[in-house]
XYZ file of C-alpha atoms in Angstrom:
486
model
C 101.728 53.113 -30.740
C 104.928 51.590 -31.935
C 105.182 49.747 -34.700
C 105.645 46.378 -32.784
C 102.719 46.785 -30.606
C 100.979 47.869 -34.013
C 101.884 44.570 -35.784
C 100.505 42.745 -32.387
C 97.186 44.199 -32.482
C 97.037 43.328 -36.396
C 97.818 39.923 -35.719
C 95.521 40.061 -32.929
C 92.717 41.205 -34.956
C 93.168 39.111 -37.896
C 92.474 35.761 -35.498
C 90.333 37.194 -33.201
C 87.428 36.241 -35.058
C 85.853 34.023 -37.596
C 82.743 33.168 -39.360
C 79.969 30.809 -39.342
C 79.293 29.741 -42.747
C 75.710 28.385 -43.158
C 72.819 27.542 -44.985
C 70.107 29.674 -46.891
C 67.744 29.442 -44.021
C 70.782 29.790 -41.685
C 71.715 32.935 -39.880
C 75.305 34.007 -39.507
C 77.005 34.181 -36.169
C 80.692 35.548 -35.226
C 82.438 34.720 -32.324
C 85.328 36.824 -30.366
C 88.720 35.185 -29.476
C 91.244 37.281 -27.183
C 94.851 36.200 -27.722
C 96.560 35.786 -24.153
C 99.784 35.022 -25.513
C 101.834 38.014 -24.381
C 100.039 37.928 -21.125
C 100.985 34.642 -20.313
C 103.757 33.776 -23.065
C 102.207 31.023 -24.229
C 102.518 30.356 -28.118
C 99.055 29.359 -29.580
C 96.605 29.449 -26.972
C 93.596 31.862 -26.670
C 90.738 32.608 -23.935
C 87.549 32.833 -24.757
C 84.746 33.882 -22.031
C 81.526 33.880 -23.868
C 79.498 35.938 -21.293
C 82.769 38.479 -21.441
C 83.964 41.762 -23.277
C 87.209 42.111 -25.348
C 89.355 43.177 -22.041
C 88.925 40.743 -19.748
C 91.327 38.144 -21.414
C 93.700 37.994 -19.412
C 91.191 37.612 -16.153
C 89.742 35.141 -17.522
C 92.803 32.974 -18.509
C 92.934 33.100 -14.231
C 89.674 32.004 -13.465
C 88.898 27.729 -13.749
C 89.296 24.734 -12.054
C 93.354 25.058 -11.839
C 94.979 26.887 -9.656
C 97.941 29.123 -11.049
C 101.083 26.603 -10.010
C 98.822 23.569 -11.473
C 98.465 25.316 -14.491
C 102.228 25.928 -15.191
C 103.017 22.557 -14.513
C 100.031 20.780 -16.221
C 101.044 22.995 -19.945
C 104.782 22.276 -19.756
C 103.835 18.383 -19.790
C 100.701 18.785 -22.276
C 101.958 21.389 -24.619
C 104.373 18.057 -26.113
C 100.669 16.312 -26.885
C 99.652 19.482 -28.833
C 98.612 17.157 -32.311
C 98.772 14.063 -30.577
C 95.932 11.743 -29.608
C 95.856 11.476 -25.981
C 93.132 8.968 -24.913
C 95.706 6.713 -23.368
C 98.871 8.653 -23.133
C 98.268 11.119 -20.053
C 97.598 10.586 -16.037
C 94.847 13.255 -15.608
C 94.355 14.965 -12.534
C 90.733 13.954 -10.940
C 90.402 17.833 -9.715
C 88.902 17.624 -13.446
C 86.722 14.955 -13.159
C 83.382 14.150 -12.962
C 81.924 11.006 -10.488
C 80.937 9.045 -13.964
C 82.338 6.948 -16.225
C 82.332 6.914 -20.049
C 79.801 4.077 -19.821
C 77.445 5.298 -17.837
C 77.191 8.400 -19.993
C 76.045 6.170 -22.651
C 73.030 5.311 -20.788
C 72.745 8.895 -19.956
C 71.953 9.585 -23.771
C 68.479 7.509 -22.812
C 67.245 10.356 -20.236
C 64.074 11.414 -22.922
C 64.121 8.148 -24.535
C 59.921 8.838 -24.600
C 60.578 11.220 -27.545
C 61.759 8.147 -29.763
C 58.409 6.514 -28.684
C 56.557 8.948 -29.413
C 58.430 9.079 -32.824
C 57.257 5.530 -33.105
C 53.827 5.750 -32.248
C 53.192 8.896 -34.910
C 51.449 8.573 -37.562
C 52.197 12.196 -38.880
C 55.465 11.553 -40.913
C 56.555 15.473 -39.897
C 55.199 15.110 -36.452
C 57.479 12.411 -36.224
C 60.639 13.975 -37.372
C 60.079 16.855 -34.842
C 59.403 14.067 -32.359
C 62.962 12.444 -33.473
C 65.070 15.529 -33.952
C 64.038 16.878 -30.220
C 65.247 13.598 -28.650
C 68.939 13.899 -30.655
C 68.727 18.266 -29.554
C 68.127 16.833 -25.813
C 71.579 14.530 -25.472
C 73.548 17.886 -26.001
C 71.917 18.970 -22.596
C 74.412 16.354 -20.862
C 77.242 16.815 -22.754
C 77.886 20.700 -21.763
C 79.115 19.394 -18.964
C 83.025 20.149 -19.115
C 84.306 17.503 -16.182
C 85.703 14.406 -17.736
C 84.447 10.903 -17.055
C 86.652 8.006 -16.084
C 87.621 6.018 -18.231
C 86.560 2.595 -17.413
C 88.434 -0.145 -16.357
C 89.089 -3.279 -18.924
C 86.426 -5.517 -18.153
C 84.310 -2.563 -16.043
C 80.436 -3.224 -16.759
C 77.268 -0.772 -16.297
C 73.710 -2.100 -15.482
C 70.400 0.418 -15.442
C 67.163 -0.535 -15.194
C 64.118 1.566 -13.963
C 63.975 3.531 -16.514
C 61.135 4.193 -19.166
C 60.660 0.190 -19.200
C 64.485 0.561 -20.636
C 66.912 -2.628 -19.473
C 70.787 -1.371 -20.056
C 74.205 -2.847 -19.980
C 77.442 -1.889 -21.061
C 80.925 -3.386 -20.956
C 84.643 -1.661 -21.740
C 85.543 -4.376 -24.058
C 89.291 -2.706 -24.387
C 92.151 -0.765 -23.220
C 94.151 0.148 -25.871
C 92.597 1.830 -27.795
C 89.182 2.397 -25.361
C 86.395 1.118 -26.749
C 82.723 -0.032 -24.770
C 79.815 -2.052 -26.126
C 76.055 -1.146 -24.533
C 72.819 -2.859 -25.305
C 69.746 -1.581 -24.075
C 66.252 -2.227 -25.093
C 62.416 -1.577 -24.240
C 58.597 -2.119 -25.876
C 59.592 -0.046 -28.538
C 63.472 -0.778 -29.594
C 66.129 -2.537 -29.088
C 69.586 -1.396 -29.951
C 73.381 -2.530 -29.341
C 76.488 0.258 -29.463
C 80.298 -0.353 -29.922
C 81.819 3.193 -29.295
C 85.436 3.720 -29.550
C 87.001 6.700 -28.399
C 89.818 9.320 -30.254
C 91.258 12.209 -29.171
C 93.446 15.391 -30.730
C 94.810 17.903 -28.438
C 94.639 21.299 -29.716
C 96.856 23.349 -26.626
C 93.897 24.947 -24.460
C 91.236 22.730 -26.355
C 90.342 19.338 -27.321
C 88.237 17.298 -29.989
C 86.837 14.096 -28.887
C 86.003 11.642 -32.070
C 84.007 8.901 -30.079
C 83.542 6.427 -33.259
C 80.749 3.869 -33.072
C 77.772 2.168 -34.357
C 74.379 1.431 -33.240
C 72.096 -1.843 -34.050
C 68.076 -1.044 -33.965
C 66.336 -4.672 -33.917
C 62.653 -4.797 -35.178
C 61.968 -8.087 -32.654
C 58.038 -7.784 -34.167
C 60.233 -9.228 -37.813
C 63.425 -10.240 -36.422
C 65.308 -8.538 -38.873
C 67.625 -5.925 -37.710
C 69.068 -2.731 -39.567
C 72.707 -1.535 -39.197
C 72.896 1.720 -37.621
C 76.382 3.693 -37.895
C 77.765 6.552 -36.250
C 80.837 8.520 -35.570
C 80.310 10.941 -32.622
C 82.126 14.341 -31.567
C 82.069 14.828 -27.640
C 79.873 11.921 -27.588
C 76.812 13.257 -29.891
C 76.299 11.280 -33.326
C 78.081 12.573 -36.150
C 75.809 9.863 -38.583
C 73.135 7.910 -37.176
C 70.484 5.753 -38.629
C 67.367 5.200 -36.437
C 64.876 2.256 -37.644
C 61.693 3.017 -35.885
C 59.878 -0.387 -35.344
C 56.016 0.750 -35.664
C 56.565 1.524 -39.798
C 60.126 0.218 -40.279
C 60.971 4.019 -41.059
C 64.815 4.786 -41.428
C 66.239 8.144 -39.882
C 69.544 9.473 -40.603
C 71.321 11.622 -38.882
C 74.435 14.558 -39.449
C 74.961 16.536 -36.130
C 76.899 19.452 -36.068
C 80.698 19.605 -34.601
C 81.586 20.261 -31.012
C 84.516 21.771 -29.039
C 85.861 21.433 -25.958
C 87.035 25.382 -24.795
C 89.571 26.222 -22.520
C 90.531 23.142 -21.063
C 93.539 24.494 -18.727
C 93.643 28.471 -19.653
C 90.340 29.888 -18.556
C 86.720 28.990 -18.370
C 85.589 25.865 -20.007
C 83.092 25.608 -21.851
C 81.612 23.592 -25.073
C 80.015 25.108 -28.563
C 78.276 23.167 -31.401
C 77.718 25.409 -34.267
C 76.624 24.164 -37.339
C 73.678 22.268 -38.966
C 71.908 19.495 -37.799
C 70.323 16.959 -40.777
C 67.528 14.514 -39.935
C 66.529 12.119 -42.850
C 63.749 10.341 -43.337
C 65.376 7.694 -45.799
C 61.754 6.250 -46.639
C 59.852 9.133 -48.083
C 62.833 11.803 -48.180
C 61.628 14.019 -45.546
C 63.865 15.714 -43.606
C 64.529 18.238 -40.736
C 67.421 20.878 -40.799
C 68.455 22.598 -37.941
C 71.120 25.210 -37.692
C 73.084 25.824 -34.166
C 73.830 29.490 -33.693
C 77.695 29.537 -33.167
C 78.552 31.591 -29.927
C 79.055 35.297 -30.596
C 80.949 38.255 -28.250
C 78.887 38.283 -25.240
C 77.345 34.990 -25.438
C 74.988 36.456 -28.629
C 73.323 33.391 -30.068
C 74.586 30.462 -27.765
C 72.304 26.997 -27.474
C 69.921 28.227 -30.116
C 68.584 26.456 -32.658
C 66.433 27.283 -35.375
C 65.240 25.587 -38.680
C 62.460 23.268 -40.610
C 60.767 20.014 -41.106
C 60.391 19.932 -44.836
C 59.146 17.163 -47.344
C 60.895 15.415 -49.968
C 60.270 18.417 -52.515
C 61.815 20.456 -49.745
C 58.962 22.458 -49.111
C 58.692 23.663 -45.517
C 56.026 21.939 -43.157
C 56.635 22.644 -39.610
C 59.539 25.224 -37.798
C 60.962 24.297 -35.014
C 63.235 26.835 -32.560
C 64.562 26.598 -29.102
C 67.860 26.243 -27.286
C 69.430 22.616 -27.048
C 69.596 23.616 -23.342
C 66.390 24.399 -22.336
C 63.617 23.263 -24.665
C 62.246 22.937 -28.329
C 59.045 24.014 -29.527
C 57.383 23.717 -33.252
C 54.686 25.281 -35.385
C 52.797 24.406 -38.472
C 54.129 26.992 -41.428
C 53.462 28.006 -45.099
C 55.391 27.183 -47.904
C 57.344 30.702 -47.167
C 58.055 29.043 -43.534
C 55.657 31.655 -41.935
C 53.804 30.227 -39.192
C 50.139 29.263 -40.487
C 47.426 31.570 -39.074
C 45.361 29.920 -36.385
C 48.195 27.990 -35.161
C 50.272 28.069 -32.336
C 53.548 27.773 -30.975
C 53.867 24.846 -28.772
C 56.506 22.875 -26.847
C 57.871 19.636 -27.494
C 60.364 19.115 -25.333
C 62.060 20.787 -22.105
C 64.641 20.138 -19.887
C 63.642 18.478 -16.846
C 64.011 20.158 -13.350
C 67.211 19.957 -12.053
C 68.978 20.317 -8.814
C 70.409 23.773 -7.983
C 73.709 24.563 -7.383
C 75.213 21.101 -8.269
C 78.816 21.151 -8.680
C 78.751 18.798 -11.718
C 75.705 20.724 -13.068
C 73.723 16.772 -12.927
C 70.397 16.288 -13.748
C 68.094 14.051 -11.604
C 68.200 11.463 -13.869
C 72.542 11.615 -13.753
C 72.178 11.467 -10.001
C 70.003 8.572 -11.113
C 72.258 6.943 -12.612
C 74.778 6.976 -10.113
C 72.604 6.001 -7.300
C 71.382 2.248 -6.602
C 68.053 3.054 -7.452
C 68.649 2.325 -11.006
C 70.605 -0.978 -10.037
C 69.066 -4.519 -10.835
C 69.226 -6.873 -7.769
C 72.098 -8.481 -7.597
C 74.438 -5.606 -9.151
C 77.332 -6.981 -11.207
C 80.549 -6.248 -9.145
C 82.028 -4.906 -12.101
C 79.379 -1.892 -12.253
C 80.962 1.455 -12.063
C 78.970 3.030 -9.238
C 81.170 0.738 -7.387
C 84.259 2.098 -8.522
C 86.034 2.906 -4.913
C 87.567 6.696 -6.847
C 84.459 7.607 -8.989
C 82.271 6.647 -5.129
C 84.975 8.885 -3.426
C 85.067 12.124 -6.139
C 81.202 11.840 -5.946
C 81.822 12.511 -1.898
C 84.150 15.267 -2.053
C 87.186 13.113 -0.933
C 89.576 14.370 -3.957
C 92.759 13.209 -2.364
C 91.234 9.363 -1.765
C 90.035 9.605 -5.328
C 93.460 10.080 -6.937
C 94.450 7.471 -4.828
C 92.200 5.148 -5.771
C 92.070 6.291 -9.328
C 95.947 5.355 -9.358
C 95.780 2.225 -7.692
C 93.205 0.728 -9.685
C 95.288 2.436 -12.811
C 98.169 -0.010 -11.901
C 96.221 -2.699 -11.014
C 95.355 -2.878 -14.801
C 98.535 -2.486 -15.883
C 99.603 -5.278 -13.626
C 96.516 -7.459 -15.211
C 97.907 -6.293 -18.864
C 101.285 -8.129 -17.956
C 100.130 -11.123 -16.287
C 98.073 -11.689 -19.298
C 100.812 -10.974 -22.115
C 102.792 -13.593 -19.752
C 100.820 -16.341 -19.685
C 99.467 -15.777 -23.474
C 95.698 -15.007 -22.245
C 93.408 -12.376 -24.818
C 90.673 -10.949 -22.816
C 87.458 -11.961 -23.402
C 84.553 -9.316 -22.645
C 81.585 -11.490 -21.320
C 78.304 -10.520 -22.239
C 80.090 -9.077 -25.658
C 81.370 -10.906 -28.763
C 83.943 -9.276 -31.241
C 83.017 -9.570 -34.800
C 84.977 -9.872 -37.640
C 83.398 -6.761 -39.032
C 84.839 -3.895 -39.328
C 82.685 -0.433 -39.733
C 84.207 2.628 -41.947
C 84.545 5.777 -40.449
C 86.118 9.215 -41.739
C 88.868 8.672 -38.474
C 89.498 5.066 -38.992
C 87.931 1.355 -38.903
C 85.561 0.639 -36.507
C 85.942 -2.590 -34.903
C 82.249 -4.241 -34.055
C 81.471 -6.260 -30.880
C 77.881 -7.017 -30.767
C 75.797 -8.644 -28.061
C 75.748 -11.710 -27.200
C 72.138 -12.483 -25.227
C 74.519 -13.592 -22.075
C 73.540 -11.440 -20.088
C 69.557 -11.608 -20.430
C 70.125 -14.965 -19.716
C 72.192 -14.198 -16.719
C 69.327 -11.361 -15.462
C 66.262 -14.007 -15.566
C 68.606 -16.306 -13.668
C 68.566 -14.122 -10.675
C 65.375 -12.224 -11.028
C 63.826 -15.752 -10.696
C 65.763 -16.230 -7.532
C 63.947 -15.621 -4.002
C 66.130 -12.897 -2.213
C 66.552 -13.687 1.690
C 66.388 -9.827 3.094
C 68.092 -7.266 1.059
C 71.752 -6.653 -0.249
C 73.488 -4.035 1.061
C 74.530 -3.158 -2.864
C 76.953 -0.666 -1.382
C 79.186 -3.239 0.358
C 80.196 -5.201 -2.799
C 83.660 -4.829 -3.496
C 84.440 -3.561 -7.078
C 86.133 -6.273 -9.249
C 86.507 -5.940 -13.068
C 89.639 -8.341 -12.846
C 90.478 -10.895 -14.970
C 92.576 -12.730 -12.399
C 93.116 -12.749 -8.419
C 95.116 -10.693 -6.082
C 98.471 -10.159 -8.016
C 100.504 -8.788 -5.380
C 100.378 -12.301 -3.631
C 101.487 -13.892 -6.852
């Protein structure tokens, strides 16, 4: 070996893998990276296949949604971004979307919304943290998904009901920089979101900082508690929960998560790290530790860890994988299971269809079909979007189309508006003059505005003559008419 390919395989080794730092009750977990940089003579970049060995690097930087020519010519414009946040600065191709937007994939997060009721309705105050920390494990299910939503349109709406007694809306209040307001509520909670999304662009990877906060209203009292959180990839990176039934406060630390291989190789997503449920009132709490993936996919989606009390004595273990299921068991102070109990399941992915291309669970197809839509859908709604309606039916080259047009549409809207001194004003959304601290920035807060309740009894009340062909209405965000005859 020459003393050049000697330094290479140093350098190789030295990066190829790291370490999982964790807690006392926390396992370690390592994680193999294979450089590809001489095989494809890209600086900075690596493959990782988690379900590979150490010498199929350079296969797998082949394999993926792009094919080879896309691939070039997709890096030589991103690698510029490398650093940069790029929410609103590249035209993505929709061969990597999903048929979804970003504001339908906040009512996604509902999906086991029965777990926070049940958290509610417990009076065991560890029964109820397992009960709370398997709801926040079950979003992650959705968001291994690698295709990216669309991002909605200024002014682009969402409406869900049908759904564990759950009434939904959300609205992209702006452009630049994105940012959506939701409000959703049942029997057991109400709560209003402001999410606002960042972006850095690591090469062949990406980190998503979706920053927002979340409003729980105790209607029983009407006082309400401020909830905030900054998410990565859409999970909460700190929550606070009010549960209604005791007025208990949960707080909530997820762990990180990546983005993998976004253009070089498979992608895929990882979340290692800890997971920290609080109970603020008594000072229980659950931690939960996220095996990191290892060389051969050892220890991905597990999870493992313990409901303690506020003297941090263990009560209850909990293990599973955050996609498939969760189960707990009463344990000793030693966190040994407690003879004559059992193991037994809280929570478990529901069925889902095979072989779906965007790997969607019923409830996604759900949300995507009319059978979730009130009567008289909003025109705005996204499952109207004519290139998220045409991606969801295979037609790629209509949904770039579509996706551009409606791209320049807004941009046409953004001038008119500059030009004749107009703000936009979201409608069933008012911004506040509060702003919300988070570790990437100030959150700007928009909060409800009870519009649209009003604007739902209006036409539930109404007798509908036949039924609407939901399907026909044309989608229209826009703030003003047809511009091109202007």
């Amino acid at each position: 070996m020459s003393d050049e390919e000697k330094k290479n395989k140093t350098s190789d080794d030295s990066k190829g893998f790291f370490a999982a730092m964790t807690s006392g009750l926390s396992m370690f977990g390592n994680a193999m990276h294979r450089s590809v940089n001489t095989m494809l003579g890209y600086e900075g970049l690596e493959v990782i296949n988690p379900e590979g060995s150490k010498d199929d690097a350079e296969e797998e930087a082949q394999l993926g949604r792009w094919k080879q020519e896309d691939r070039e010519s997709y890096w030589k414009m991103m690698h510029k971004y490398i650093g940069s946040d790029i929410t609103s600065m590249v035209t993505l191709p929709v061969l990597i979307f999903e048929p979804m937007t970003m504001i339908q994939k906040m009512a996604e997060l509902l999906e086991y919304s029965h777990l926070m009721d049940k958290a509610d309705e417990c009076e065991d105050p560890y029964m109820r943290l397992v009960y709370a920390a398997s709801f926040f494990i079950s979003v992650y299910y959705a968001y291994q998904r690698t295709w990216k939503p669309f991002n909605p349109i200024l002014g682009e709406t969402y409406e869900m009901v049908n759904h564990g007694g759950i009434s939904f809306v959300a609205e992209q209040v702006s452009h630049h920089p994105p940012m959506s307001a939701g409000h959703a509520e049942n029997g057991h909670f109400t709560y209003d979101m402001t999410s606002k999304l960042k972006t850095k662009f690591l090469g062949n990877s990406v980190d998503v900082y979706p920053l927002g906060r979340l409003l729980i209203e105790d209607e029983d009292e009407a006082k309400a508690v401020l909830v905030r959180f900054c998410a990565c990839l859409s999970s909460f990176h700190k929550t606070r929960v009010t549960l209604k039934k005791d007025g208990v406060v949960l707080d909530l630390v997820p762990p990180p998560t990546k983005v993998n291989n976004l253009i070089f190789g498979r992608t895929w997503v990882d979340s290692p790290g800890e997971m920290v449920l609080t109970n603020l009132t008594t000072g229980d709490k659950v931690v939960l530790y996220f095996q990191p993936c290892g060389w051969f996919g050892a220890g991905r989606y597990e999870v493992d860890g313990y409901v303690y009390n506020a003297d941090e004595e263990p009560k209850i273990l909990m293990t599973g994988k955050w996609n498939d299921s969760m189960s707990y068991q009463p344990c000793d102070m030693e966190g040994e299971p407690l003879p004559g109990t059992e193991l037994k399941e809280v929570w478990h992915v529901a069925d889902v269809p095979e072989n779906d291309k965007y790997e969607y669970t019923h409830f996604a197809h759900k949300i995507n079909s009319f059978d979730t839509a009130p009567k008289k859908l909003l025109a705005s709604d996204s499952r109207l979007r004519p290139d998220r309606f045409a991606l969801e039916k295979g037609d790629l080259s209509k949904a770039g189309a579509e996706k551009t047009r409606l791209e320049e549409r807004q941009r046409a809207e953004k001038r008119t508006r500059e030009a004749k001194g107009h703000k936009f004003a979201p409608r069933w959304f008012d911004l506040t003059e509060e702003l919300a601290p988070t570790p990437w920035g100030d959150l700007e807060i928009y909060r409800y505005n009870g519009k649209y309740s009003e604007h739902r009894a209006a036409v539930d009340s109404l007798d509908q003559v036949g039924e609407i062909d939901l399907t026909s209405i044309e989608f229209n965000p826009w703030q003003y008419g047809n511009l091109s005859a202007e």
